[in-house]
Amino acid sequence: MTPILEVQSVNKRFGGLKALDDVNLTVMEGTVHAIIGPNGAGKSTLLNCFVGRLVPDTGTVTFAGQSLIGKKPHEINQAGVSRVFQTPEIFEDLTVLENVMIPALAQRDGAFRLHGWHPLSREAEIRDKAERALADVAMADRRNMPSGSLSRGDKRRLEMAMCLVQEPRLLLLDEPTAGMARADTNATIDLLKRIGSERNITKVVIEHDMHVVFSLADRISVLAQGHVIVEDAPENIKGNAKVQEAYLGGAHL
Amino acid sequence: MNTKTSDTLLLIVFSIAVLAGPVILAPFGAGYPDLLQKFAIYGIFAIGFNILFGLTGYLSFGHAAFLGVGSYAAVWMFKLLSMNIIPAVIFSVIVAGLFSLVIGFISLRRSGIYFSILTLAFAQMCYNLAYSVLTPITNGETGLQITLSDPRILDAAAEGQAPASNLFGLDMISTWETSLAGMTLQFNMGFYVCALILILSFWISMRLFRSPFGMMLKAVKSNQNRMSYTGLDTKPYTLAAFVISGMFAGLAGGLLAAMDPLAGAERMQWTASGEVVLMTILGGAGTLLGPVLGAGLIKYFENIFSAINDSTLHGVFAFLPDGLNNAVSAVLGLFVGEGWHLTLGLIFMLIVTFLPGGLIEGAQRIGRLFTSRSKADPQSGEAQSRPAPAE
Ligand SMILES: Nc1ncnc2c1ncn2[C@@H]1O[C@H](COP(=O)(O)OP(=O)(O)O)[C@@H](O)[C@H]1O
Ligand SMILES: [Mg+2]
């Protein structure tokens, strides 16, 4: 197995707050790497450093051999990294299908193309691809709805389709099942497992739901107060005293 | 009916309505060449503005600068090259395109209100420069005009006669008159040139709206964050929209000069920039037809309302007792003539308050009243979520 994402000695301060404190992390290609930890531990901040929303104060982030530091968000995405955000980021004024066609076009045409003359209706391939991605998240029947009117859980599934349609090499998921009903959570687990085996997408998942974490993860990093306190296989994390301490003040996971 | 069919239908109906303009508008007292030309030219201006504002949401307060630049460029072509309008109009589009590339590149470093203020500042700068250091090019307050002594390399002017702008010999000012049911109909060469270019502009804007590029511009308006995390560079998209709309403004400015070969700095004033904003919002920003309707409505009111004066009002209310006539005329007098801007302001307030989507939203609401009665099938839920074809 080869590492696809390597994080070395990343530090990030917000004023007096040390949000990331010497974080080291290696994600192997084709695996699911879960990041868990209490609220405010710095999990989302870490993902922000991967996608170019934040630049670490010090340290390096390397994806597939190239440094991501200083790269713009669209360049990082074009390199093969897609992200589902903690609060859904979709194009609320556009229809569900259009939301998925845009990332598909971005993947095919690059960061900019002045394709102003041919009708969108001729993009049959892009449309089919988008429809398949919507079918993957069981939203094909809602393709013509304005996406702003979707429920929060559906927005998140739409965002997942928007990422999947790009066939990324690395998929970052920030609490993908938060606020979902049990049935939807299980459907999401199934989906993530399925695309894992079919398409060899490496995934980094931030998640609070331990059921999700333990059904998906090959490896788990535990973050507390900006620091990775443990990184290990799931079976070793469950009984780890340090984790229980950080997480629940000693209660069992 | 799919989008393509309804678009074709819309384009055909639009073309017929525009070409029949002199007949349709004659009963409203708006069928004379000067006003018809303005309808078409400001329609083009608003169509272009809508590509920037309607699709990306970037509100430029300086687009009149490109209109003015286009006019100057066209008049210079008339002076130096030929009275044929083709090189003049092409040159105005190119010059306005270059100007908007520079101004857009700088202004688009900011968004929201800061972008609007930057564009406003640039436009005012152009306006002031035209009056001061650039007088050799703009001829300052007098305005740029054609004269007998202009070089005009390609066509030697007839002796002692101010030449008319033309299209391969067809003069823009030539008009064929006829009468129908007691009305005089005026078919003017210049109007038909503008009308054809308006139809062409409408078609171009329709293609842009329905293209992947158009969808990207809507995405800019909707969520720029998501766009960049989706691998799209928002900068070139907004800049392209800015330059395209600047070129449309230059085209409009060039046509203004082609209809009447002179150019003055007042065309670049901020009120002119504000006017195209009003036209677009009044008609319906982000819709295909709205901006043209808004432009027509505003130019109509400007010409009709501002022509009404006190004595007209007194004439209309002559049936009232003298005192009452005076009072009514005095009150209404505030809204006409010089005061027509007051009327415009009131209409604008009413529309923005009750029909935020502009005239097009009004038309859609009326349309829905009829269709919702005739078909109450369950499928219409899906059909309604798509933008109505009449946009
Ligand atoms: N842009 C920011 N500016 C200032 N403080 C921030 C910013 N983003 C996150 N923080 C702080 O950093 C800490 C870690 O936040 P975050 O990464 O969102 O935690 P979580 O692990 O819950 O995702 C929190 O204390 C949060 O308030
Ligand atoms: Mg978080």
PDB file of C-alpha atoms in Angstrom, chain B residues 91-351:
ATOM      1  CA  PHE B  91     -14.716  49.240 -33.530  1.00  0.00           C
ATOM      2  CA  SER B  92     -16.993  50.329 -30.665  1.00  0.00           C
ATOM      3  CA  VAL B  93     -17.492  46.725 -29.583  1.00  0.00           C
ATOM      4  CA  ILE B  94     -13.724  46.093 -29.622  1.00  0.00           C
ATOM      5  CA  VAL B  95     -12.828  49.266 -27.719  1.00  0.00           C
ATOM      6  CA  ALA B  96     -15.549  48.698 -25.122  1.00  0.00           C
ATOM      7  CA  GLY B  97     -14.355  45.108 -24.787  1.00  0.00           C
ATOM      8  CA  LEU B  98     -10.800  46.252 -24.023  1.00  0.00           C
ATOM      9  CA  PHE B  99     -12.025  48.854 -21.534  1.00  0.00           C
ATOM     10  CA  SER B 100     -14.202  46.335 -19.739  1.00  0.00           C
ATOM     11  CA  LEU B 101     -11.343  43.848 -19.637  1.00  0.00           C
ATOM     12  CA  VAL B 102      -9.195  46.322 -17.704  1.00  0.00           C
ATOM     13  CA  ILE B 103     -11.955  47.717 -15.476  1.00  0.00           C
ATOM     14  CA  GLY B 104     -13.396  44.250 -14.882  1.00  0.00           C
ATOM     15  CA  PHE B 105     -10.034  42.759 -14.017  1.00  0.00           C
ATOM     16  CA  ILE B 106      -9.522  45.325 -11.276  1.00  0.00           C
ATOM     17  CA  SER B 107     -13.111  45.614 -10.007  1.00  0.00           C
ATOM     18  CA  LEU B 108     -13.622  41.854  -9.797  1.00  0.00           C
ATOM     19  CA  ARG B 109     -10.960  41.608  -7.136  1.00  0.00           C
ATOM     20  CA  ARG B 110     -13.846  42.527  -4.845  1.00  0.00           C
ATOM     21  CA  SER B 111     -17.436  41.365  -4.655  1.00  0.00           C
ATOM     22  CA  GLY B 112     -20.726  42.711  -3.366  1.00  0.00           C
ATOM     23  CA  ILE B 113     -21.019  46.388  -2.592  1.00  0.00           C
ATOM     24  CA  TYR B 114     -17.274  46.957  -3.001  1.00  0.00           C
ATOM     25  CA  PHE B 115     -17.431  45.694  -6.567  1.00  0.00           C
ATOM     26  CA  SER B 116     -20.353  48.039  -7.280  1.00  0.00           C
ATOM     27  CA  ILE B 117     -18.479  51.002  -5.828  1.00  0.00           C
ATOM     28  CA  LEU B 118     -15.332  50.220  -7.804  1.00  0.00           C
ATOM     29  CA  THR B 119     -17.250  50.090 -11.078  1.00  0.00           C
ATOM     30  CA  LEU B 120     -19.021  53.326 -10.160  1.00  0.00           C
ATOM     31  CA  ALA B 121     -15.691  54.985  -9.399  1.00  0.00           C
ATOM     32  CA  PHE B 122     -14.200  53.866 -12.703  1.00  0.00           C
ATOM     33  CA  ALA B 123     -17.192  55.123 -14.650  1.00  0.00           C
ATOM     34  CA  GLN B 124     -17.091  58.517 -12.932  1.00  0.00           C
ATOM     35  CA  MET B 125     -13.391  58.643 -13.686  1.00  0.00           C
ATOM     36  CA  CYS B 126     -14.062  58.065 -17.376  1.00  0.00           C
ATOM     37  CA  TYR B 127     -16.781  60.719 -17.260  1.00  0.00           C
ATOM     38  CA  ASN B 128     -14.486  63.292 -15.677  1.00  0.00           C
ATOM     39  CA  LEU B 129     -11.546  62.442 -17.909  1.00  0.00           C
ATOM     40  CA  ALA B 130     -13.751  62.922 -20.957  1.00  0.00           C
ATOM     41  CA  TYR B 131     -14.375  66.481 -19.797  1.00  0.00           C
ATOM     42  CA  SER B 132     -10.783  67.262 -18.879  1.00  0.00           C
ATOM     43  CA  VAL B 133      -7.512  65.720 -20.031  1.00  0.00           C
ATOM     44  CA  LEU B 134      -9.099  63.652 -22.769  1.00  0.00           C
ATOM     45  CA  THR B 135     -10.670  66.642 -24.568  1.00  0.00           C
ATOM     46  CA  PRO B 136      -8.477  66.074 -27.644  1.00  0.00           C
ATOM     47  CA  ILE B 137     -10.248  62.736 -28.062  1.00  0.00           C
ATOM     48  CA  THR B 138     -13.684  63.583 -26.692  1.00  0.00           C
ATOM     49  CA  ASN B 139     -13.977  67.252 -27.641  1.00  0.00           C
ATOM     50  CA  GLY B 140     -15.038  67.999 -24.056  1.00  0.00           C
ATOM     51  CA  GLU B 141     -18.368  69.663 -23.374  1.00  0.00           C
ATOM     52  CA  THR B 142     -19.197  70.287 -27.014  1.00  0.00           C
ATOM     53  CA  GLY B 143     -19.128  66.579 -27.679  1.00  0.00           C
ATOM     54  CA  LEU B 144     -17.552  64.731 -30.563  1.00  0.00           C
ATOM     55  CA  GLN B 145     -19.124  65.447 -33.942  1.00  0.00           C
ATOM     56  CA  ILE B 146     -18.393  64.815 -37.569  1.00  0.00           C
ATOM     57  CA  THR B 147     -17.322  67.735 -39.715  1.00  0.00           C
ATOM     58  CA  LEU B 148     -16.698  68.385 -43.392  1.00  0.00           C
ATOM     59  CA  SER B 149     -12.960  68.583 -42.837  1.00  0.00           C
ATOM     60  CA  ASP B 150     -12.682  65.050 -41.393  1.00  0.00           C
ATOM     61  CA  PRO B 151     -10.228  62.890 -43.370  1.00  0.00           C
ATOM     62  CA  ARG B 152     -12.632  59.940 -43.900  1.00  0.00           C
ATOM     63  CA  ILE B 153     -10.204  57.914 -45.953  1.00  0.00           C
ATOM     64  CA  LEU B 154     -12.667  55.509 -47.530  1.00  0.00           C
ATOM     65  CA  ASP B 155     -15.451  57.752 -48.722  1.00  0.00           C
ATOM     66  CA  ALA B 156     -14.976  61.207 -50.108  1.00  0.00           C
ATOM     67  CA  ALA B 157     -17.796  63.326 -48.736  1.00  0.00           C
ATOM     68  CA  ALA B 158     -20.109  65.128 -51.096  1.00  0.00           C
ATOM     69  CA  GLU B 159     -19.077  68.772 -51.429  1.00  0.00           C
ATOM     70  CA  GLY B 160     -20.433  71.148 -48.828  1.00  0.00           C
ATOM     71  CA  GLN B 161     -22.861  68.676 -47.292  1.00  0.00           C
ATOM     72  CA  ALA B 162     -22.730  66.916 -43.925  1.00  0.00           C
ATOM     73  CA  PRO B 163     -22.697  63.218 -44.797  1.00  0.00           C
ATOM     74  CA  ALA B 164     -25.183  60.805 -43.282  1.00  0.00           C
ATOM     75  CA  SER B 165     -24.274  57.547 -41.593  1.00  0.00           C
ATOM     76  CA  ASN B 166     -25.227  54.662 -43.806  1.00  0.00           C
ATOM     77  CA  LEU B 167     -25.055  50.970 -44.475  1.00  0.00           C
ATOM     78  CA  PHE B 168     -23.453  50.611 -47.914  1.00  0.00           C
ATOM     79  CA  GLY B 169     -25.315  53.644 -49.169  1.00  0.00           C
ATOM     80  CA  LEU B 170     -28.600  53.126 -47.311  1.00  0.00           C
ATOM     81  CA  ASP B 171     -28.945  56.170 -45.085  1.00  0.00           C
ATOM     82  CA  MET B 172     -29.898  55.535 -41.465  1.00  0.00           C
ATOM     83  CA  ILE B 173     -32.188  58.552 -41.463  1.00  0.00           C
ATOM     84  CA  SER B 174     -34.204  57.509 -44.496  1.00  0.00           C
ATOM     85  CA  THR B 175     -37.786  56.749 -43.587  1.00  0.00           C
ATOM     86  CA  TRP B 176     -40.699  55.400 -45.592  1.00  0.00           C
ATOM     87  CA  GLU B 177     -44.077  56.653 -44.443  1.00  0.00           C
ATOM     88  CA  THR B 178     -47.528  55.315 -45.003  1.00  0.00           C
ATOM     89  CA  SER B 179     -50.822  55.657 -43.227  1.00  0.00           C
ATOM     90  CA  LEU B 180     -53.072  53.038 -41.760  1.00  0.00           C
ATOM     91  CA  ALA B 181     -56.413  53.647 -40.082  1.00  0.00           C
ATOM     92  CA  GLY B 182     -55.617  57.316 -39.694  1.00  0.00           C
ATOM     93  CA  MET B 183     -52.177  56.714 -38.129  1.00  0.00           C
ATOM     94  CA  THR B 184     -48.893  57.541 -39.779  1.00  0.00           C
ATOM     95  CA  LEU B 185     -46.577  54.545 -39.847  1.00  0.00           C
ATOM     96  CA  GLN B 186     -42.867  55.286 -40.165  1.00  0.00           C
ATOM     97  CA  PHE B 187     -40.530  52.578 -41.352  1.00  0.00           C
ATOM     98  CA  ASN B 188     -37.031  53.830 -40.692  1.00  0.00           C
ATOM     99  CA  MET B 189     -33.807  52.324 -42.002  1.00  0.00           C
ATOM    100  CA  GLY B 190     -31.901  53.014 -38.793  1.00  0.00           C
ATOM    101  CA  PHE B 191     -34.556  51.317 -36.682  1.00  0.00           C
ATOM    102  CA  TYR B 192     -34.454  48.179 -38.797  1.00  0.00           C
ATOM    103  CA  VAL B 193     -30.681  47.986 -38.451  1.00  0.00           C
ATOM    104  CA  CYS B 194     -31.045  48.284 -34.659  1.00  0.00           C
ATOM    105  CA  ALA B 195     -33.939  45.827 -34.657  1.00  0.00           C
ATOM    106  CA  LEU B 196     -31.937  43.163 -36.459  1.00  0.00           C
ATOM    107  CA  ILE B 197     -29.038  43.632 -34.062  1.00  0.00           C
ATOM    108  CA  LEU B 198     -31.464  43.468 -31.130  1.00  0.00           C
ATOM    109  CA  ILE B 199     -32.827  40.157 -32.393  1.00  0.00           C
ATOM    110  CA  LEU B 200     -29.280  38.898 -32.882  1.00  0.00           C
ATOM    111  CA  SER B 201     -28.367  39.993 -29.339  1.00  0.00           C
ATOM    112  CA  PHE B 202     -31.434  38.293 -27.928  1.00  0.00           C
ATOM    113  CA  TRP B 203     -30.480  35.089 -29.712  1.00  0.00           C
ATOM    114  CA  ILE B 204     -26.893  35.288 -28.441  1.00  0.00           C
ATOM    115  CA  SER B 205     -28.092  35.834 -24.893  1.00  0.00           C
ATOM    116  CA  MET B 206     -30.477  32.892 -25.229  1.00  0.00           C
ATOM    117  CA  ARG B 207     -27.625  30.643 -26.335  1.00  0.00           C
ATOM    118  CA  LEU B 208     -25.475  31.813 -23.438  1.00  0.00           C
ATOM    119  CA  PHE B 209     -28.291  31.225 -20.951  1.00  0.00           C
ATOM    120  CA  ARG B 210     -28.813  27.658 -22.157  1.00  0.00           C
ATOM    121  CA  SER B 211     -25.110  26.772 -22.345  1.00  0.00           C
ATOM    122  CA  PRO B 212     -22.808  25.162 -19.776  1.00  0.00           C
ATOM    123  CA  PHE B 213     -21.171  28.593 -19.471  1.00  0.00           C
ATOM    124  CA  GLY B 214     -24.527  30.142 -18.544  1.00  0.00           C
ATOM    125  CA  MET B 215     -25.044  27.478 -15.880  1.00  0.00           C
ATOM    126  CA  MET B 216     -21.592  28.243 -14.452  1.00  0.00           C
ATOM    127  CA  LEU B 217     -22.517  31.920 -14.228  1.00  0.00           C
ATOM    128  CA  LYS B 218     -25.659  30.993 -12.299  1.00  0.00           C
ATOM    129  CA  ALA B 219     -23.462  28.887 -10.034  1.00  0.00           C
ATOM    130  CA  VAL B 220     -21.297  31.966  -9.359  1.00  0.00           C
ATOM    131  CA  LYS B 221     -24.394  33.780  -8.144  1.00  0.00           C
ATOM    132  CA  SER B 222     -25.507  30.824  -6.061  1.00  0.00           C
ATOM    133  CA  ASN B 223     -22.372  29.691  -4.202  1.00  0.00           C
ATOM    134  CA  GLN B 224     -18.829  30.730  -5.076  1.00  0.00           C
ATOM    135  CA  ASN B 225     -17.373  28.616  -2.284  1.00  0.00           C
ATOM    136  CA  ARG B 226     -18.876  25.445  -3.625  1.00  0.00           C
ATOM    137  CA  MET B 227     -17.688  26.409  -7.068  1.00  0.00           C
ATOM    138  CA  SER B 228     -14.039  26.585  -6.098  1.00  0.00           C
ATOM    139  CA  TYR B 229     -14.191  23.358  -4.057  1.00  0.00           C
ATOM    140  CA  THR B 230     -15.707  21.835  -7.182  1.00  0.00           C
ATOM    141  CA  GLY B 231     -12.602  22.666  -9.195  1.00  0.00           C
ATOM    142  CA  LEU B 232     -13.873  25.781 -10.946  1.00  0.00           C
ATOM    143  CA  ASP B 233     -11.984  29.058 -11.071  1.00  0.00           C
ATOM    144  CA  THR B 234     -14.638  31.729 -10.529  1.00  0.00           C
ATOM    145  CA  LYS B 235     -12.438  34.648 -11.661  1.00  0.00           C
ATOM    146  CA  PRO B 236     -12.332  33.962 -15.412  1.00  0.00           C
ATOM    147  CA  TYR B 237     -16.039  33.152 -15.416  1.00  0.00           C
ATOM    148  CA  THR B 238     -16.995  36.487 -13.862  1.00  0.00           C
ATOM    149  CA  LEU B 239     -14.476  38.357 -15.994  1.00  0.00           C
ATOM    150  CA  ALA B 240     -15.820  36.756 -19.162  1.00  0.00           C
ATOM    151  CA  ALA B 241     -19.358  37.754 -18.167  1.00  0.00           C
ATOM    152  CA  PHE B 242     -18.151  41.281 -17.420  1.00  0.00           C
ATOM    153  CA  VAL B 243     -16.399  41.662 -20.769  1.00  0.00           C
ATOM    154  CA  ILE B 244     -19.311  40.193 -22.720  1.00  0.00           C
ATOM    155  CA  SER B 245     -21.722  42.618 -21.069  1.00  0.00           C
ATOM    156  CA  GLY B 246     -19.250  45.470 -21.637  1.00  0.00           C
ATOM    157  CA  MET B 247     -19.134  44.593 -25.329  1.00  0.00           C
ATOM    158  CA  PHE B 248     -22.923  44.676 -25.537  1.00  0.00           C
ATOM    159  CA  ALA B 249     -22.822  48.119 -23.902  1.00  0.00           C
ATOM    160  CA  GLY B 250     -20.232  49.217 -26.472  1.00  0.00           C
ATOM    161  CA  LEU B 251     -22.452  47.862 -29.242  1.00  0.00           C
ATOM    162  CA  ALA B 252     -25.361  49.923 -27.895  1.00  0.00           C
ATOM    163  CA  GLY B 253     -23.154  53.002 -27.678  1.00  0.00           C
ATOM    164  CA  GLY B 254     -21.893  52.458 -31.213  1.00  0.00           C
ATOM    165  CA  LEU B 255     -25.462  52.156 -32.480  1.00  0.00           C
ATOM    166  CA  LEU B 256     -26.477  55.377 -30.718  1.00  0.00           C
ATOM    167  CA  ALA B 257     -23.691  57.115 -32.639  1.00  0.00           C
ATOM    168  CA  ALA B 258     -24.631  55.300 -35.838  1.00  0.00           C
ATOM    169  CA  MET B 259     -28.178  56.648 -35.614  1.00  0.00           C
ATOM    170  CA  ASP B 260     -27.019  60.158 -34.757  1.00  0.00           C
ATOM    171  CA  PRO B 261     -23.275  60.665 -35.307  1.00  0.00           C
ATOM    172  CA  LEU B 262     -22.260  62.463 -32.150  1.00  0.00           C
ATOM    173  CA  ALA B 263     -20.971  61.432 -28.741  1.00  0.00           C
ATOM    174  CA  GLY B 264     -20.924  63.278 -25.440  1.00  0.00           C
ATOM    175  CA  ALA B 265     -19.674  62.510 -21.971  1.00  0.00           C
ATOM    176  CA  GLU B 266     -23.148  62.734 -20.431  1.00  0.00           C
ATOM    177  CA  ARG B 267     -23.752  59.236 -21.795  1.00  0.00           C
ATOM    178  CA  MET B 268     -21.269  57.971 -19.219  1.00  0.00           C
ATOM    179  CA  GLN B 269     -22.818  59.681 -16.222  1.00  0.00           C
ATOM    180  CA  TRP B 270     -23.793  57.580 -13.214  1.00  0.00           C
ATOM    181  CA  THR B 271     -27.481  58.245 -13.833  1.00  0.00           C
ATOM    182  CA  ALA B 272     -27.109  56.434 -17.153  1.00  0.00           C
ATOM    183  CA  SER B 273     -25.444  53.511 -15.378  1.00  0.00           C
ATOM    184  CA  GLY B 274     -28.260  53.478 -12.848  1.00  0.00           C
ATOM    185  CA  GLU B 275     -30.829  53.488 -15.619  1.00  0.00           C
ATOM    186  CA  VAL B 276     -29.740  50.145 -17.048  1.00  0.00           C
ATOM    187  CA  VAL B 277     -29.874  48.663 -13.543  1.00  0.00           C
ATOM    188  CA  LEU B 278     -33.470  49.873 -13.236  1.00  0.00           C
ATOM    189  CA  MET B 279     -34.363  48.514 -16.676  1.00  0.00           C
ATOM    190  CA  THR B 280     -33.037  45.081 -15.818  1.00  0.00           C
ATOM    191  CA  ILE B 281     -34.657  44.828 -12.399  1.00  0.00           C
ATOM    192  CA  LEU B 282     -37.929  46.339 -13.582  1.00  0.00           C
ATOM    193  CA  GLY B 283     -38.237  43.799 -16.378  1.00  0.00           C
ATOM    194  CA  GLY B 284     -36.881  40.855 -14.391  1.00  0.00           C
ATOM    195  CA  ALA B 285     -33.176  40.252 -13.763  1.00  0.00           C
ATOM    196  CA  GLY B 286     -31.950  36.857 -14.871  1.00  0.00           C
ATOM    197  CA  THR B 287     -34.796  36.351 -17.330  1.00  0.00           C
ATOM    198  CA  LEU B 288     -34.326  36.475 -21.092  1.00  0.00           C
ATOM    199  CA  LEU B 289     -37.111  38.839 -22.031  1.00  0.00           C
ATOM    200  CA  GLY B 290     -37.330  40.986 -18.903  1.00  0.00           C
ATOM    201  CA  PRO B 291     -34.469  43.407 -19.574  1.00  0.00           C
ATOM    202  CA  VAL B 292     -35.815  44.242 -23.045  1.00  0.00           C
ATOM    203  CA  LEU B 293     -39.267  44.928 -21.602  1.00  0.00           C
ATOM    204  CA  GLY B 294     -37.760  47.018 -18.804  1.00  0.00           C
ATOM    205  CA  ALA B 295     -35.735  49.050 -21.282  1.00  0.00           C
ATOM    206  CA  GLY B 296     -38.807  49.641 -23.437  1.00  0.00           C
ATOM    207  CA  LEU B 297     -40.954  50.663 -20.494  1.00  0.00           C
ATOM    208  CA  ILE B 298     -38.429  53.141 -19.119  1.00  0.00           C
ATOM    209  CA  LYS B 299     -37.655  54.705 -22.487  1.00  0.00           C
ATOM    210  CA  TYR B 300     -41.378  54.936 -23.204  1.00  0.00           C
ATOM    211  CA  PHE B 301     -42.086  56.737 -19.955  1.00  0.00           C
ATOM    212  CA  GLU B 302     -39.092  58.972 -20.417  1.00  0.00           C
ATOM    213  CA  ASN B 303     -40.336  60.111 -23.813  1.00  0.00           C
ATOM    214  CA  ILE B 304     -44.072  60.204 -23.234  1.00  0.00           C
ATOM    215  CA  PHE B 305     -44.249  61.434 -19.646  1.00  0.00           C
ATOM    216  CA  SER B 306     -41.494  63.979 -20.010  1.00  0.00           C
ATOM    217  CA  ALA B 307     -43.256  65.478 -23.039  1.00  0.00           C
ATOM    218  CA  ILE B 308     -46.404  66.231 -21.040  1.00  0.00           C
ATOM    219  CA  ASN B 309     -46.413  69.766 -19.663  1.00  0.00           C
ATOM    220  CA  ASP B 310     -48.721  71.965 -17.621  1.00  0.00           C
ATOM    221  CA  SER B 311     -50.805  73.159 -20.523  1.00  0.00           C
ATOM    222  CA  THR B 312     -51.399  69.564 -21.673  1.00  0.00           C
ATOM    223  CA  LEU B 313     -52.658  68.729 -18.193  1.00  0.00           C
ATOM    224  CA  HIS B 314     -54.894  71.792 -18.068  1.00  0.00           C
ATOM    225  CA  GLY B 315     -56.266  70.761 -21.423  1.00  0.00           C
ATOM    226  CA  VAL B 316     -57.054  67.243 -20.241  1.00  0.00           C
ATOM    227  CA  PHE B 317     -58.818  68.422 -17.089  1.00  0.00           C
ATOM    228  CA  ALA B 318     -60.607  71.338 -18.790  1.00  0.00           C
ATOM    229  CA  PHE B 319     -63.955  69.709 -17.928  1.00  0.00           C
ATOM    230  CA  LEU B 320     -63.297  70.396 -14.215  1.00  0.00           C
ATOM    231  CA  PRO B 321     -64.068  73.736 -12.550  1.00  0.00           C
ATOM    232  CA  ASP B 322     -61.126  76.107 -12.847  1.00  0.00           C
ATOM    233  CA  GLY B 323     -59.928  75.832  -9.245  1.00  0.00           C
ATOM    234  CA  LEU B 324     -60.090  72.058  -9.224  1.00  0.00           C
ATOM    235  CA  ASN B 325     -58.426  71.900 -12.629  1.00  0.00           C
ATOM    236  CA  ASN B 326     -55.538  73.993 -11.310  1.00  0.00           C
ATOM    237  CA  ALA B 327     -55.163  71.854  -8.203  1.00  0.00           C
ATOM    238  CA  VAL B 328     -55.277  68.521 -10.061  1.00  0.00           C
ATOM    239  CA  SER B 329     -52.897  69.793 -12.727  1.00  0.00           C
ATOM    240  CA  ALA B 330     -50.479  71.109 -10.127  1.00  0.00           C
ATOM    241  CA  VAL B 331     -50.342  67.756  -8.327  1.00  0.00           C
ATOM    242  CA  LEU B 332     -50.040  65.676 -11.482  1.00  0.00           C
ATOM    243  CA  GLY B 333     -47.547  68.188 -12.832  1.00  0.00           C
ATOM    244  CA  LEU B 334     -45.066  66.887 -10.284  1.00  0.00           C
ATOM    245  CA  PHE B 335     -45.044  63.525 -12.038  1.00  0.00           C
ATOM    246  CA  VAL B 336     -44.649  64.624 -15.652  1.00  0.00           C
ATOM    247  CA  GLY B 337     -42.251  66.726 -17.666  1.00  0.00           C
ATOM    248  CA  GLU B 338     -39.087  67.254 -15.680  1.00  0.00           C
ATOM    249  CA  GLY B 339     -40.666  65.271 -12.868  1.00  0.00           C
ATOM    250  CA  TRP B 340     -41.036  62.044 -14.777  1.00  0.00           C
ATOM    251  CA  HIS B 341     -38.230  60.544 -12.691  1.00  0.00           C
ATOM    252  CA  LEU B 342     -40.651  60.722  -9.784  1.00  0.00           C
ATOM    253  CA  THR B 343     -43.068  58.531 -11.716  1.00  0.00           C
ATOM    254  CA  LEU B 344     -40.243  56.180 -12.593  1.00  0.00           C
ATOM    255  CA  GLY B 345     -39.219  55.990  -8.936  1.00  0.00           C
ATOM    256  CA  LEU B 346     -42.777  55.184  -7.848  1.00  0.00           C
ATOM    257  CA  ILE B 347     -43.211  52.473 -10.460  1.00  0.00           C
ATOM    258  CA  PHE B 348     -39.849  51.015  -9.501  1.00  0.00           C
ATOM    259  CA  MET B 349     -40.789  50.962  -5.808  1.00  0.00           C
ATOM    260  CA  LEU B 350     -44.117  49.297  -6.531  1.00  0.00           C
ATOM    261  CA  ILE B 351     -42.554  46.635  -8.723  1.00  0.00           C
TER     262      ILE B 351
END
